[in-house]
Amino acid sequence: MRTNKYYIEQEKIYIMNTYNRYPITLIKGNGQFVWDVEENKYLDFLSGISCTLLGHNHPKVIKAIKDQVDFILHTSNLFYSPPNIELAKCLIENGDLDSLFFCNSGTEANECAIKLARKYQWSLGKEQKNVILSAHHSFHGRTLGALAATAKPKIQEGFSPLPLGFKYESWDDTEAFCKAIDDNVAAVILEPIQGEGGINQPPAGFLNKIRQICTERDVLLIFDEIQCGLGRTGFLFAYQYFNVTPDIITLAKGIASGLPLGVVCATQKVAKTFSPGDHGTTFGGNPVSCSAALATINIILNENILEKVKELGTYFKDKLCLLKKNYPKYILDIRATGLMIAIDFNFKNLLIVEYLQKQGILVHTCGENSVRLLPSFVINKKDIDIFIENVKEYLNDIKLRQIK
Ligand code: PLP
């Protein structure tokens, strides 16, 4: 039998060193569980960084994929494709925007949104209105445009020159942020809840205020819902949770239950700026990914999933708040919206991430001291209790060691 160690060593030889991977080689998934090559079973509170929204290998999604594979794998965008059009209809009819573009990933969706915003302003004769404003601690992707929009010097380092026309402001200071929306700004891009940055919500009223200023100044508002959209807040779109409608939304990650797909939705006034040749991609809107996405969205909408996310989110948050109350020295903060959760500890997060892995639970880090939970929507209260008990055991263990 091949081992985790075997694959770790092989990877080092053949694959570029761009990921800090955990020492686990996953080979199988079912619902909220995954198995590694040594047949260890894990309760997955991470879902491939929020990609397997309905758990691993949901039977209806797998059926939709298999059915499509039997027909055709790829058409190119030179022809029409039913899954592509049916998915577009479903996303548009269940939201407030009018028209969309398909690509393959989150970073590509944001690249497209940036191009669309600039072309929109250009088409109105406002060429100088080309700056993209984003928030500190945001993450929008790693291609050069999306990286330039990502206000994190650490991940921009070494890749100069980045494209021009990007600037950043902290959303903790609403007045300063509004002031930054000057005559040169084409669009503001925001994650309504920052994922990589630590599951941060903006201050109350911030998104409303930015919506108002953008409307007044004909600046486009882009919501990057790549991590926080598609049910994670208990609403199909995160903008519905905040009741603030943007001009453009970007989606990816969980939309096709783990197959690659990105989406840019826009209002008609903005979308009509694009004409043939302005943007495109060979694989965008691939029929297999679109079939998986259509099955995913239909399940989310028709099988009471959004209500379940709200209920489980509240249950999880209550349990975590109680834990924080009982262990105030070790748990410094809990941030939770639906099933998008961060726990700040007073020690290095990797310590508890590795401990939980040994107990058969997968979670992820954000920053140095926070643990991030993005479980699938098929977890249940028992799974949450198992997680809480394991964290409790870890914290009791530290307590004991400190007494000794
Ligand atoms: N935007 C947000 C909010 C993300 O969380 C991510 C990925 O983590 C991206 C963009 C980039 O998406 P991708 O990794 O699919 O390119």
PDB file of N, CA and C and ligand atoms in Angstrom, residues 49 51 104-110 138-143 146 150 189-197 224-228 250-253 261-262 340 372, ligand 1:
ATOM      1  N   ILE A  49     -11.590  24.136   0.918  1.00  0.00           N
ATOM      2  CA  ILE A  49     -11.720  25.605   1.030  1.00  0.00           C
ATOM      3  C   ILE A  49     -13.053  26.070   0.409  1.00  0.00           C
ATOM      4  N   CYS A  51     -15.388  24.485  -1.301  1.00  0.00           N
ATOM      5  CA  CYS A  51     -15.761  24.071  -2.666  1.00  0.00           C
ATOM      6  C   CYS A  51     -16.807  22.965  -2.692  1.00  0.00           C
ATOM      7  N   ASN A 104     -13.261  30.147 -15.363  1.00  0.00           N
ATOM      8  CA  ASN A 104     -12.863  28.868 -14.754  1.00  0.00           C
ATOM      9  C   ASN A 104     -12.480  28.926 -13.289  1.00  0.00           C
ATOM     10  N   SER A 105     -12.310  30.123 -12.734  1.00  0.00           N
ATOM     11  CA  SER A 105     -11.815  30.217 -11.356  1.00  0.00           C
ATOM     12  C   SER A 105     -12.188  31.562 -10.768  1.00  0.00           C
ATOM     13  N   GLY A 106     -11.888  31.716  -9.478  1.00  0.00           N
ATOM     14  CA  GLY A 106     -12.184  32.967  -8.794  1.00  0.00           C
ATOM     15  C   GLY A 106     -11.327  34.112  -9.306  1.00  0.00           C
ATOM     16  N   THR A 107     -10.055  33.856  -9.438  1.00  0.00           N
ATOM     17  CA  THR A 107      -9.163  34.940  -9.871  1.00  0.00           C
ATOM     18  C   THR A 107      -9.548  35.410 -11.273  1.00  0.00           C
ATOM     19  N   GLU A 108      -9.939  34.473 -12.139  1.00  0.00           N
ATOM     20  CA  GLU A 108     -10.367  34.855 -13.496  1.00  0.00           C
ATOM     21  C   GLU A 108     -11.660  35.666 -13.458  1.00  0.00           C
ATOM     22  N   ALA A 109     -12.550  35.303 -12.536  1.00  0.00           N
ATOM     23  CA  ALA A 109     -13.812  36.049 -12.424  1.00  0.00           C
ATOM     24  C   ALA A 109     -13.508  37.497 -12.031  1.00  0.00           C
ATOM     25  N   ASN A 110     -12.561  37.670 -11.098  1.00  0.00           N
ATOM     26  CA  ASN A 110     -12.233  39.041 -10.690  1.00  0.00           C
ATOM     27  C   ASN A 110     -11.507  39.808 -11.795  1.00  0.00           C
ATOM     28  N   SER A 138      -8.101  42.210   2.122  1.00  0.00           N
ATOM     29  CA  SER A 138      -8.922  41.487   1.141  1.00  0.00           C
ATOM     30  C   SER A 138      -8.079  40.436   0.427  1.00  0.00           C
ATOM     31  N   PHE A 139      -8.767  39.489  -0.215  1.00  0.00           N
ATOM     32  CA  PHE A 139      -8.086  38.549  -1.106  1.00  0.00           C
ATOM     33  C   PHE A 139      -8.950  38.378  -2.348  1.00  0.00           C
ATOM     34  N   HIS A 140      -8.364  38.682  -3.519  1.00  0.00           N
ATOM     35  CA  HIS A 140      -9.145  38.589  -4.753  1.00  0.00           C
ATOM     36  C   HIS A 140      -8.503  37.674  -5.798  1.00  0.00           C
ATOM     37  N   GLY A 141      -7.368  37.065  -5.475  1.00  0.00           N
ATOM     38  CA  GLY A 141      -6.767  36.124  -6.431  1.00  0.00           C
ATOM     39  C   GLY A 141      -5.319  36.439  -6.712  1.00  0.00           C
ATOM     40  N   ARG A 142      -4.710  35.619  -7.596  1.00  0.00           N
ATOM     41  CA  ARG A 142      -3.251  35.678  -7.739  1.00  0.00           C
ATOM     42  C   ARG A 142      -2.744  35.956  -9.151  1.00  0.00           C
ATOM     43  N   THR A 143      -3.659  36.142 -10.131  1.00  0.00           N
ATOM     44  CA  THR A 143      -3.169  36.629 -11.426  1.00  0.00           C
ATOM     45  C   THR A 143      -2.874  38.114 -11.245  1.00  0.00           C
ATOM     46  N   ALA A 146      -5.855  40.610 -10.413  1.00  0.00           N
ATOM     47  CA  ALA A 146      -6.506  40.242  -9.143  1.00  0.00           C
ATOM     48  C   ALA A 146      -5.530  40.406  -7.981  1.00  0.00           C
ATOM     49  N   THR A 150      -5.588  42.788  -4.528  1.00  0.00           N
ATOM     50  CA  THR A 150      -5.486  42.127  -3.224  1.00  0.00           C
ATOM     51  C   THR A 150      -4.556  42.935  -2.321  1.00  0.00           C
ATOM     52  N   ILE A 189     -14.130  47.121  -5.194  1.00  0.00           N
ATOM     53  CA  ILE A 189     -14.317  45.675  -5.082  1.00  0.00           C
ATOM     54  C   ILE A 189     -14.161  45.264  -3.622  1.00  0.00           C
ATOM     55  N   LEU A 190     -15.155  44.530  -3.117  1.00  0.00           N
ATOM     56  CA  LEU A 190     -15.179  44.138  -1.707  1.00  0.00           C
ATOM     57  C   LEU A 190     -15.640  42.705  -1.564  1.00  0.00           C
ATOM     58  N   GLU A 191     -15.046  41.984  -0.623  1.00  0.00           N
ATOM     59  CA  GLU A 191     -15.653  40.723  -0.177  1.00  0.00           C
ATOM     60  C   GLU A 191     -16.648  41.128   0.913  1.00  0.00           C
ATOM     61  N   PRO A 192     -17.934  40.856   0.770  1.00  0.00           N
ATOM     62  CA  PRO A 192     -18.881  41.254   1.826  1.00  0.00           C
ATOM     63  C   PRO A 192     -18.494  40.651   3.182  1.00  0.00           C
ATOM     64  N   ILE A 193     -17.915  39.439   3.157  1.00  0.00           N
ATOM     65  CA  ILE A 193     -17.256  38.888   4.351  1.00  0.00           C
ATOM     66  C   ILE A 193     -15.885  38.402   3.884  1.00  0.00           C
ATOM     67  N   GLN A 194     -14.825  38.967   4.469  1.00  0.00           N
ATOM     68  CA  GLN A 194     -13.485  38.562   4.022  1.00  0.00           C
ATOM     69  C   GLN A 194     -13.178  37.154   4.495  1.00  0.00           C
ATOM     70  N   GLY A 195     -12.764  36.297   3.558  1.00  0.00           N
ATOM     71  CA  GLY A 195     -12.471  34.899   3.879  1.00  0.00           C
ATOM     72  C   GLY A 195     -11.043  34.703   4.341  1.00  0.00           C
ATOM     73  N   GLU A 196     -10.102  34.802   3.383  1.00  0.00           N
ATOM     74  CA  GLU A 196      -8.680  34.586   3.717  1.00  0.00           C
ATOM     75  C   GLU A 196      -8.222  35.555   4.811  1.00  0.00           C
ATOM     76  N   GLY A 197      -8.797  36.747   4.806  1.00  0.00           N
ATOM     77  CA  GLY A 197      -8.400  37.784   5.773  1.00  0.00           C
ATOM     78  C   GLY A 197      -8.830  37.467   7.192  1.00  0.00           C
ATOM     79  N   ASP A 224     -17.115  40.477  -4.384  1.00  0.00           N
ATOM     80  CA  ASP A 224     -16.417  39.204  -4.594  1.00  0.00           C
ATOM     81  C   ASP A 224     -17.028  38.214  -3.597  1.00  0.00           C
ATOM     82  N   GLU A 225     -17.943  37.386  -4.126  1.00  0.00           N
ATOM     83  CA  GLU A 225     -18.637  36.390  -3.275  1.00  0.00           C
ATOM     84  C   GLU A 225     -18.048  35.001  -3.489  1.00  0.00           C
ATOM     85  N   ILE A 226     -16.791  34.964  -3.874  1.00  0.00           N
ATOM     86  CA  ILE A 226     -16.172  33.681  -4.234  1.00  0.00           C
ATOM     87  C   ILE A 226     -16.116  32.736  -3.034  1.00  0.00           C
ATOM     88  N   GLN A 227     -15.859  33.299  -1.854  1.00  0.00           N
ATOM     89  CA  GLN A 227     -15.834  32.439  -0.662  1.00  0.00           C
ATOM     90  C   GLN A 227     -17.126  32.542   0.160  1.00  0.00           C
ATOM     91  N   CYS A 228     -17.745  33.733   0.181  1.00  0.00           N
ATOM     92  CA  CYS A 228     -18.879  33.915   1.094  1.00  0.00           C
ATOM     93  C   CYS A 228     -20.241  33.718   0.427  1.00  0.00           C
ATOM     94  N   THR A 250     -18.889  38.363  -8.319  1.00  0.00           N
ATOM     95  CA  THR A 250     -18.064  37.263  -8.822  1.00  0.00           C
ATOM     96  C   THR A 250     -18.263  36.038  -7.934  1.00  0.00           C
ATOM     97  N   LEU A 251     -18.345  34.873  -8.600  1.00  0.00           N
ATOM     98  CA  LEU A 251     -18.576  33.595  -7.917  1.00  0.00           C
ATOM     99  C   LEU A 251     -17.568  32.572  -8.438  1.00  0.00           C
ATOM    100  N   ALA A 252     -17.249  31.591  -7.633  1.00  0.00           N
ATOM    101  CA  ALA A 252     -16.413  30.459  -8.102  1.00  0.00           C
ATOM    102  C   ALA A 252     -16.474  29.387  -7.015  1.00  0.00           C
ATOM    103  N   LYS A 253     -15.322  28.887  -6.599  1.00  0.00           N
ATOM    104  CA  LYS A 253     -15.207  27.874  -5.540  1.00  0.00           C
ATOM    105  C   LYS A 253     -16.318  26.833  -5.584  1.00  0.00           C
ATOM    106  N   LEU A 261     -15.096  26.334 -12.143  1.00  0.00           N
ATOM    107  CA  LEU A 261     -16.055  27.233 -12.805  1.00  0.00           C
ATOM    108  C   LEU A 261     -16.036  28.577 -12.088  1.00  0.00           C
ATOM    109  N   GLY A 262     -15.998  29.638 -12.841  1.00  0.00           N
ATOM    110  CA  GLY A 262     -16.119  30.988 -12.278  1.00  0.00           C
ATOM    111  C   GLY A 262     -17.245  31.708 -12.997  1.00  0.00           C
ATOM    112  N   MET A 340     -19.644  30.067   8.059  1.00  0.00           N
ATOM    113  CA  MET A 340     -18.348  30.689   7.726  1.00  0.00           C
ATOM    114  C   MET A 340     -17.809  31.210   9.046  1.00  0.00           C
ATOM    115  N   ARG A 372      -9.946  28.489  10.711  1.00  0.00           N
ATOM    116  CA  ARG A 372     -11.077  28.807   9.830  1.00  0.00           C
ATOM    117  C   ARG A 372     -11.890  27.549   9.566  1.00  0.00           C
TER     118      ARG A 372
HETATM  119  N1  PLP B   1     -11.633  35.767  -4.114  1.00  0.00           N
HETATM  120  C1  PLP B   1     -11.825  35.204  -2.908  1.00  0.00           C
HETATM  121  C2  PLP B   1     -12.699  35.897  -1.907  1.00  0.00           C
HETATM  122  C3  PLP B   1     -11.219  33.990  -2.592  1.00  0.00           C
HETATM  123  O1  PLP B   1     -11.414  33.436  -1.373  1.00  0.00           O
HETATM  124  C4  PLP B   1     -10.420  33.352  -3.567  1.00  0.00           C
HETATM  125  C5  PLP B   1      -9.727  32.087  -3.256  1.00  0.00           C
HETATM  126  O2  PLP B   1      -9.491  31.740  -2.121  1.00  0.00           O
HETATM  127  C6  PLP B   1     -10.254  33.965  -4.810  1.00  0.00           C
HETATM  128  C7  PLP B   1     -10.876  35.173  -5.053  1.00  0.00           C
HETATM  129  C8  PLP B   1      -9.429  33.312  -5.879  1.00  0.00           C
HETATM  130  O3  PLP B   1     -10.103  32.203  -6.373  1.00  0.00           O
HETATM  131  P1  PLP B   1      -9.322  31.027  -7.150  1.00  0.00           P
HETATM  132  O4  PLP B   1      -8.414  30.394  -6.171  1.00  0.00           O
HETATM  133  O5  PLP B   1     -10.410  30.141  -7.657  1.00  0.00           O
HETATM  134  O6  PLP B   1      -8.583  31.674  -8.261  1.00  0.00           O
END
